[in-house]
Coordinates of N, CA and C in Angstrom, one line a residue:
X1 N 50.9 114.2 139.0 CA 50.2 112.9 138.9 C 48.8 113.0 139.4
X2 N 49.0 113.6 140.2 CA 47.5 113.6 141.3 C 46.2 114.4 140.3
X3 N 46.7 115.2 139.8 CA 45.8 116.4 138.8 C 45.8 115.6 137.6
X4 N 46.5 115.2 137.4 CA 46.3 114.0 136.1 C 45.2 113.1 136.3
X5 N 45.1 112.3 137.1 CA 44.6 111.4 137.3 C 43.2 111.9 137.6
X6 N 43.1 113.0 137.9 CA 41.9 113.4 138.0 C 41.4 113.8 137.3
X7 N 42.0 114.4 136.4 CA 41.2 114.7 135.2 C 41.1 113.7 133.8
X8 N 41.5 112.7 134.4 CA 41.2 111.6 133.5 C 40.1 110.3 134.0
X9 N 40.1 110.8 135.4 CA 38.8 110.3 136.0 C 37.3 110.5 135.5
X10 N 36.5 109.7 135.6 CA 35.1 110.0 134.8 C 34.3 110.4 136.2
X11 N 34.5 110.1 137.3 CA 33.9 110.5 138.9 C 35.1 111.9 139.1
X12 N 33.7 111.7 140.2 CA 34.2 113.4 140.8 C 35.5 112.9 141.3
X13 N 36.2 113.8 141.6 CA 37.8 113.6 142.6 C 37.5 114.4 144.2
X14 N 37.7 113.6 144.8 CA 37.5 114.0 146.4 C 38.5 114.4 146.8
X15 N 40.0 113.3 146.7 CA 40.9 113.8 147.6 C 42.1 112.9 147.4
X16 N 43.5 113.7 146.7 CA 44.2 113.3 146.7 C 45.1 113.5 147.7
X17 N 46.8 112.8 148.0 CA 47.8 113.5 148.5 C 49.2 112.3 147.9
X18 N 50.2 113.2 148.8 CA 51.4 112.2 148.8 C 52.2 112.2 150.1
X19 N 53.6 111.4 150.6 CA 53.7 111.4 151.5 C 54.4 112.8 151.8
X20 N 54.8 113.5 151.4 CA 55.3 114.8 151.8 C 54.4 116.0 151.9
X21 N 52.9 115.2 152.3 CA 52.4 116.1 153.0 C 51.3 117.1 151.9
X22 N 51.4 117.1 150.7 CA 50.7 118.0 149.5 C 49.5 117.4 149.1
X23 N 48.2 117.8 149.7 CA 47.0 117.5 149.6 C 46.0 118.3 148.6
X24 N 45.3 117.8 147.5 CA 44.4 118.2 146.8 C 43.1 118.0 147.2
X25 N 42.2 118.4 147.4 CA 40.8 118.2 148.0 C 40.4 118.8 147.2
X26 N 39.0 118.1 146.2 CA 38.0 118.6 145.5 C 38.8 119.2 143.9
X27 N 37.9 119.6 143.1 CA 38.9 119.8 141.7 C 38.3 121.4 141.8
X28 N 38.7 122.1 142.5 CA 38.8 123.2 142.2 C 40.1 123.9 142.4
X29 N 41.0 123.5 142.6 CA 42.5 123.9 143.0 C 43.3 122.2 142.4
X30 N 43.7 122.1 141.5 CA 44.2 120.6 141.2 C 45.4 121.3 141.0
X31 N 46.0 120.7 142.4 CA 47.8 121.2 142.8 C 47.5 120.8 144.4
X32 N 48.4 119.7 144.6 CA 49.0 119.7 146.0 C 49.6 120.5 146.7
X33 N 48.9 121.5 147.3 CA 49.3 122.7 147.6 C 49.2 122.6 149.2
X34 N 48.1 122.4 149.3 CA 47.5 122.0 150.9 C 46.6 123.5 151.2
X35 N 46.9 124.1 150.4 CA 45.6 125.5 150.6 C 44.0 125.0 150.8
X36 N 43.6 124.0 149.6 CA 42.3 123.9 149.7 C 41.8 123.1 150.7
X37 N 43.4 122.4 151.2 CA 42.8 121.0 152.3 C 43.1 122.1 153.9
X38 N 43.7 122.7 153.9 CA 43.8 123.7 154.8 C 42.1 124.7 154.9
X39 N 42.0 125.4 153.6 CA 40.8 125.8 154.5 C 39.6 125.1 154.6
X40 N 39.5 123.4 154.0 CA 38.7 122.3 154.3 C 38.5 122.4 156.1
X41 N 40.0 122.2 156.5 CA 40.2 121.4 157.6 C 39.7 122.5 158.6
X42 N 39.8 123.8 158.4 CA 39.5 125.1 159.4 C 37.5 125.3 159.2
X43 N 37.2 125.0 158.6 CA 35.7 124.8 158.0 C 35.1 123.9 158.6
X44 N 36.0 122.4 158.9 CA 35.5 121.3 159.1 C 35.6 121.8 161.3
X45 N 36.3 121.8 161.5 CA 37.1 122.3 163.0 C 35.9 123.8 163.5
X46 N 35.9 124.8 162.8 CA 34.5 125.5 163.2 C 33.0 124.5 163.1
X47 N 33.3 123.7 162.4 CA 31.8 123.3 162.6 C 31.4 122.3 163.6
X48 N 32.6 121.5 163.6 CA 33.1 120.8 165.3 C 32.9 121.8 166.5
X49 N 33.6 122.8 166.4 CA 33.9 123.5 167.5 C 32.2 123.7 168.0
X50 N 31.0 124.2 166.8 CA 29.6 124.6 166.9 C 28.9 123.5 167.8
X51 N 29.6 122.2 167.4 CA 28.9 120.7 168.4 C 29.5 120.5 169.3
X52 N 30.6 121.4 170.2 CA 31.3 120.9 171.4 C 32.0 120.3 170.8
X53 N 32.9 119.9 169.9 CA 33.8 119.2 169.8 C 35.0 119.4 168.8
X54 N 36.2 118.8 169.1 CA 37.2 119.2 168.6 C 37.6 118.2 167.1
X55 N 38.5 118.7 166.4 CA 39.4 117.9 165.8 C 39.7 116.3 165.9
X56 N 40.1 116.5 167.4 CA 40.9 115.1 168.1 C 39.8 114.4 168.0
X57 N 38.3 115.2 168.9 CA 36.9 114.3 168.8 C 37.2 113.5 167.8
X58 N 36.4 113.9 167.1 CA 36.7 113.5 165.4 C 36.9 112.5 164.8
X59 N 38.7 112.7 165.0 CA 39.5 111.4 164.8 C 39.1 110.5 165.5
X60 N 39.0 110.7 167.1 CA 38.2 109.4 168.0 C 37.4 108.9 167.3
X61 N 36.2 109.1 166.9 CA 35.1 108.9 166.4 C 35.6 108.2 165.2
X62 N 36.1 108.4 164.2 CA 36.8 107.7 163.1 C 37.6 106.1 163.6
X63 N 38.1 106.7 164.7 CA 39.1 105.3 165.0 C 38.2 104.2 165.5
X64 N 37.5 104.5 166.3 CA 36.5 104.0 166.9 C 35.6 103.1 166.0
X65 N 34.9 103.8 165.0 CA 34.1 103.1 164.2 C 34.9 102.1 163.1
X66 N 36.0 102.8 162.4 CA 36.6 102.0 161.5 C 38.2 101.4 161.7
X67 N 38.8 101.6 163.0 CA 40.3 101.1 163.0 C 41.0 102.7 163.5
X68 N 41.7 102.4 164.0 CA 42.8 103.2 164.3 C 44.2 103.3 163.1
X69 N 44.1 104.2 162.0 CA 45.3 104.3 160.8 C 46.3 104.9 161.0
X70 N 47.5 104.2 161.1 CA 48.6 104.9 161.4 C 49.6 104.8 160.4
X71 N 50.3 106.0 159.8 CA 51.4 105.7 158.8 C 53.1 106.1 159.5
X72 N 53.8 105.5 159.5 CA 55.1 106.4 159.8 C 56.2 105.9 158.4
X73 N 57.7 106.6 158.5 CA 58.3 106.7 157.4 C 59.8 106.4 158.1
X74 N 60.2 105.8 157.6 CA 61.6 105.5 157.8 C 62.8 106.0 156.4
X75 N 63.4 106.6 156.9 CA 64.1 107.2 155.4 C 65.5 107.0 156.2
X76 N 66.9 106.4 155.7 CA 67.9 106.1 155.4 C 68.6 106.9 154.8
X77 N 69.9 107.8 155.1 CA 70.4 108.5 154.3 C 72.0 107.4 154.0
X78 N 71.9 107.9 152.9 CA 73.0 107.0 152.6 C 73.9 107.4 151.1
X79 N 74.8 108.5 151.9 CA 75.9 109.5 150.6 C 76.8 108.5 149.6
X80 N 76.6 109.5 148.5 CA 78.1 109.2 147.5 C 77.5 107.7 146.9
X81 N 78.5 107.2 146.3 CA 78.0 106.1 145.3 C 78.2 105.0 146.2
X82 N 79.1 104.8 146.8 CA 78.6 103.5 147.9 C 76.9 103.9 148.4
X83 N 76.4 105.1 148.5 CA 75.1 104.7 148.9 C 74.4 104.3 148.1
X84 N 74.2 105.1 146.8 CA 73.6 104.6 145.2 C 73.8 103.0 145.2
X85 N 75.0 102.9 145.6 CA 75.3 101.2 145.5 C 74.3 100.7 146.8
X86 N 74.3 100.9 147.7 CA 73.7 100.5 148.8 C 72.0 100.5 149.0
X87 N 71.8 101.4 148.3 CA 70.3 101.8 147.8 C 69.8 100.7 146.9
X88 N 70.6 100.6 145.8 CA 70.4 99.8 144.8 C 70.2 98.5 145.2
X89 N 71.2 98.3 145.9 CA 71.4 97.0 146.3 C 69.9 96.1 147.4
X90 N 69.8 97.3 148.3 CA 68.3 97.1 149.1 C 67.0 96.3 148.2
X91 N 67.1 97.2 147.2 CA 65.8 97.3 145.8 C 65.9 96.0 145.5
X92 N 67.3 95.9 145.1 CA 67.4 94.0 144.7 C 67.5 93.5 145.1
X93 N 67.3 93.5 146.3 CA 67.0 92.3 147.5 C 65.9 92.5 147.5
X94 N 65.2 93.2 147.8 CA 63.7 93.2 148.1 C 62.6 92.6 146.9
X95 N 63.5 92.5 145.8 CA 62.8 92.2 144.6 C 63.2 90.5 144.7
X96 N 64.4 90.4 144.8 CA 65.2 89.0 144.4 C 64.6 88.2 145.5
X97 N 64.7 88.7 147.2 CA 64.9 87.8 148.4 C 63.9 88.2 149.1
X98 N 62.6 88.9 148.3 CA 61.5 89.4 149.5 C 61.2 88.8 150.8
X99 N 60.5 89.5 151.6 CA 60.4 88.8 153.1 C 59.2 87.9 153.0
X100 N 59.3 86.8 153.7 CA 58.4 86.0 153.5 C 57.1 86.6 154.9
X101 N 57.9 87.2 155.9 CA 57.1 87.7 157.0 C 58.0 88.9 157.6
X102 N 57.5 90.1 158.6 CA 57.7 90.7 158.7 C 57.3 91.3 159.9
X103 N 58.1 91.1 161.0 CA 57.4 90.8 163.0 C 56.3 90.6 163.1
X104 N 56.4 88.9 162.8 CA 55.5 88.8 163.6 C 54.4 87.7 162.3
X105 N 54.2 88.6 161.4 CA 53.0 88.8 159.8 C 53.6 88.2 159.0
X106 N 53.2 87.1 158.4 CA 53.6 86.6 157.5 C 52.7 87.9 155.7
X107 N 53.8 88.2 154.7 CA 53.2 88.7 153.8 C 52.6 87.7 152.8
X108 N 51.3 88.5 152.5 CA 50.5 87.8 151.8 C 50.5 88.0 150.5
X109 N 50.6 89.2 150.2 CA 50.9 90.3 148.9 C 51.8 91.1 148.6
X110 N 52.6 91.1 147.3 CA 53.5 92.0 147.0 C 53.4 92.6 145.8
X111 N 53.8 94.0 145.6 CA 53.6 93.9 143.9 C 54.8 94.8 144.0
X112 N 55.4 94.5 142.4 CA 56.4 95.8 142.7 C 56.2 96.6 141.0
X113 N 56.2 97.5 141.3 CA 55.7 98.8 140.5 C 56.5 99.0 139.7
X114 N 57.9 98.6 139.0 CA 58.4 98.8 138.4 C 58.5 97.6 137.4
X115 N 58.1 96.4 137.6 CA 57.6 95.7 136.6 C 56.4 95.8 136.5
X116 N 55.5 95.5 137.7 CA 54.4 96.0 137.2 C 53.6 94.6 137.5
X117 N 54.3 93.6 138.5 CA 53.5 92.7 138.4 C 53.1 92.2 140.5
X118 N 52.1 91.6 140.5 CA 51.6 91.9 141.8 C 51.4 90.5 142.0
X119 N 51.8 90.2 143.0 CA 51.9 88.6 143.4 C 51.4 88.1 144.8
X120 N 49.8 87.4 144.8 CA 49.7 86.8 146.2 C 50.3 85.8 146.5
X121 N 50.9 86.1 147.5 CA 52.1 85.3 148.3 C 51.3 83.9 149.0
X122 N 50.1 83.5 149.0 CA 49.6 82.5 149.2 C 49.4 81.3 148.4
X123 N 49.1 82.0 147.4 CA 48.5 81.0 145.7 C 49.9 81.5 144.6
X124 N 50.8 82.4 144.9 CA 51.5 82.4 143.9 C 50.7 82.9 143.1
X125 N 49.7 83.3 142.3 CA 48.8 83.7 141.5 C 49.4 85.2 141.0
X126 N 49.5 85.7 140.1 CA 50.3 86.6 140.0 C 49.2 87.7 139.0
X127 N 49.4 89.2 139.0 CA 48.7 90.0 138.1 C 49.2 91.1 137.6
X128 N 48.8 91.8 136.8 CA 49.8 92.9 136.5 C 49.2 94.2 137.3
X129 N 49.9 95.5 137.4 CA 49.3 96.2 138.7 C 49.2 97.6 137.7
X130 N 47.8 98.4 137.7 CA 47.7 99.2 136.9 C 48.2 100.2 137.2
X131 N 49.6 100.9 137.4 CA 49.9 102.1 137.5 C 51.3 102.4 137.1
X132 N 51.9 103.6 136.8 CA 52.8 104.0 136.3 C 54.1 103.3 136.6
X133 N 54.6 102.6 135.7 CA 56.2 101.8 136.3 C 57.1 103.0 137.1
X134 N 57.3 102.2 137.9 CA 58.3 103.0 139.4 C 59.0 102.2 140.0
X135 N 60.2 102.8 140.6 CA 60.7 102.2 141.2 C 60.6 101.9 142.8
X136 N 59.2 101.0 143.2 CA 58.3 100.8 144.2 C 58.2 99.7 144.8
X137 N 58.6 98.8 145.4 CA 58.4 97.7 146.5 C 57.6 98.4 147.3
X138 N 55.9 96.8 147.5 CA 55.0 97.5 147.9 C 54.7 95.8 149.1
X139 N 54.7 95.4 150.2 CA 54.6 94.5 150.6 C 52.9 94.8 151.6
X140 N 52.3 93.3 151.9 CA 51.3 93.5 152.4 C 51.1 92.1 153.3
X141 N 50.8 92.6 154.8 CA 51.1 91.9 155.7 C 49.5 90.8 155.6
X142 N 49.8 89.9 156.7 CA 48.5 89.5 157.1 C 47.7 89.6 157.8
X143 N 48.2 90.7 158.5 CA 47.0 91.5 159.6 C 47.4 93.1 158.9
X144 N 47.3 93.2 157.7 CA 46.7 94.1 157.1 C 47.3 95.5 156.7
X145 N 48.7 95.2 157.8 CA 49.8 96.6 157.4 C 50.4 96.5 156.3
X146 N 50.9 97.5 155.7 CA 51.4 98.1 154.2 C 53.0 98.2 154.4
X147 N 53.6 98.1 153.7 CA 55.3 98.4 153.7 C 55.5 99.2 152.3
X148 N 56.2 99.9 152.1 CA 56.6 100.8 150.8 C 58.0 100.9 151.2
X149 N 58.6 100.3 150.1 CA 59.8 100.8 150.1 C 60.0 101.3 148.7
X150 N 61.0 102.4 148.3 CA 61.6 103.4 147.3 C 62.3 104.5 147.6
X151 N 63.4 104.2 146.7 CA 64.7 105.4 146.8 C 64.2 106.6 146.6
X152 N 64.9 107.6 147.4 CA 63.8 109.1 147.2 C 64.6 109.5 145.7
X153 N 63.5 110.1 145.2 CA 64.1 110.8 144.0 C 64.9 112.1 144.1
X154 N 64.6 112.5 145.3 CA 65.5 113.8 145.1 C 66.9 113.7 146.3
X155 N 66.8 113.0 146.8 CA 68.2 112.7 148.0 C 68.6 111.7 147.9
X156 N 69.7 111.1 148.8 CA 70.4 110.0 148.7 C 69.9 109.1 149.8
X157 N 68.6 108.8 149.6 CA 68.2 108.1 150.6 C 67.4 107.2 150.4
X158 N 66.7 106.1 150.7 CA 66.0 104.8 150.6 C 64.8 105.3 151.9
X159 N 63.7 104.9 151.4 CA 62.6 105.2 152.7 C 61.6 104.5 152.3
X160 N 60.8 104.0 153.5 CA 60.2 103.1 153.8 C 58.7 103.5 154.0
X161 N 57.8 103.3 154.2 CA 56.4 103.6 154.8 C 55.8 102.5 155.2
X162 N 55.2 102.7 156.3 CA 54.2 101.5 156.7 C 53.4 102.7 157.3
X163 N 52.2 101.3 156.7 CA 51.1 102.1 157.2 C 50.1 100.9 158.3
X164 N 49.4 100.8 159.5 CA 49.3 99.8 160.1 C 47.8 100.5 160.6
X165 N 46.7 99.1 161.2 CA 45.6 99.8 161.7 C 45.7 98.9 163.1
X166 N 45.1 99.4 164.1 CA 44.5 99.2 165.4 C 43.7 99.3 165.9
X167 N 43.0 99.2 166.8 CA 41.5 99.2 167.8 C 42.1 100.6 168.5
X168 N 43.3 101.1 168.6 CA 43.5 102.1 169.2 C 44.5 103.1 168.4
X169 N 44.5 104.4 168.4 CA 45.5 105.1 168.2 C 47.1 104.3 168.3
X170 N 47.2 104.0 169.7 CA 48.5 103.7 170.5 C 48.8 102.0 170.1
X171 N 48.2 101.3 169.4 CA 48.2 100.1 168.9 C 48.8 100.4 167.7
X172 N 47.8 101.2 166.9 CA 48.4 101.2 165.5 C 50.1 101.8 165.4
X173 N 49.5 103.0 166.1 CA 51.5 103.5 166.3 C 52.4 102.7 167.1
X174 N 52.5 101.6 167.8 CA 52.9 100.5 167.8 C 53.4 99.6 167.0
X175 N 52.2 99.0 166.7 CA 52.3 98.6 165.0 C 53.6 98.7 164.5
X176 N 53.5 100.2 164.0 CA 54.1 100.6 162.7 C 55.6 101.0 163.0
X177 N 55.5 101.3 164.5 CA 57.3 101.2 164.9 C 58.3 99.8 164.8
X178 N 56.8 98.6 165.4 CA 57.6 97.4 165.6 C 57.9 96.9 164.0
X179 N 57.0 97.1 162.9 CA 57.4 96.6 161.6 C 58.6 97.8 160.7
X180 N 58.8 98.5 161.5 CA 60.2 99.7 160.9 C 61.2 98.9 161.2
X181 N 61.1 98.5 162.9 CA 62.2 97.6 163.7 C 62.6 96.6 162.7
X182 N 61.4 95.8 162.3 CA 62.0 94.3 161.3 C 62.3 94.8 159.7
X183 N 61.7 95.9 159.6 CA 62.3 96.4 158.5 C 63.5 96.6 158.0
X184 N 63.8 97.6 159.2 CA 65.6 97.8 158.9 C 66.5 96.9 159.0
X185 N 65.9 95.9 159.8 CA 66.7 94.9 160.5 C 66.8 94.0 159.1
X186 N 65.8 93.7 158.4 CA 65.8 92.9 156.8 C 66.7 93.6 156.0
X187 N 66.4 94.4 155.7 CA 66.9 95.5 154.8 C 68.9 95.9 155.6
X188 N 69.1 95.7 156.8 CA 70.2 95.7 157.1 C 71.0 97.1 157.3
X189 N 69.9 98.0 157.5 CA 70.0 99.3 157.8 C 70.2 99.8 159.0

């Protein structure tokens, strides 16, 4: 998907990835491989190193100016066809009984990717959401954190993502544990 999209792009492509980690950087290697973002990262880290500074610098400096971003992943294993059933069943809740808030945050936005339609939870105002039908619950808080839910395609498991920002590193990863907490606790996991 990631090499597709880029080569159907009319702009340069900078930088894709996914959550398991497979990063494309730049279109000369289009494959999430993480080679090209690997010797990005060792390129970018000697030339830090030349200013006194590290990696971590770096990220400070990032967090500092724009937010502290933090993602974590909750994945549920859940065997045999009672989990299929139990997976499924999550998806339809989440579609049928969405959360109206989520510790704390009320959601303001939802879209879900397999119809394809995106709904601000304020105005009801609804849109269609340009990207490949999936089977994807996508929620969006009011202080700004992300929730992903979708059954993994290749295991028997249902997994989550939030992604949360803070004024600090230790905020945002905060964050994103306390909205896993109300997660599972919705979801009944």
């Amino acid at each position: 998907w990631l090499a597709n999209l880029a080569l159907a792009h009319d702009g340069p492509f900078v930088l894709g990835f996914e959550e398991a980690l497979g990063y494309s950087v730049g279109d000369v290697v289009r494959d999430k491989d993480g080679l090209s973002a690997t010797l990005l990262l060792l390129d970018l880290a000697s030339t830090l190193k030349a200013r006194g500074l590290t990696l971590w610098d770096a990220l400070a400096r990032l967090d500092a100016a724009h937010g502290a971003h933090r993602s974590a992943q909750l994945a549920i294993k859940l065997d045999g066809e009672a989990g299929a059933r139990a997976i499924e069943g999550v998806m339809r809740m989440l579609r049928t009984h969405p959360p109206s808030e989520l510790a704390g945050s009320d959601v303001v936005y939802m879209r879900d990717l397999q119809s394809r339609i995106g709904i601000d939870c304020t105005t009801g105002a609804s849109s269609e959401v340009m990207l490949p039908a999936s089977n994807v619950m996508e929620f969006t808080l009011g202080d700004g954190t992300r929730v992903l839910a979708r059954p993994s395609g290749t295991e028997p498991k249902i997994k989550f993502y939030v992604e949360a920002v803070g004024k600090t590193g230790a905020e945002a990863d905060a964050r994103t544990a306390e909205v896993i907490r109300a997660v599972r606790k919705y979801a009944k996991l």
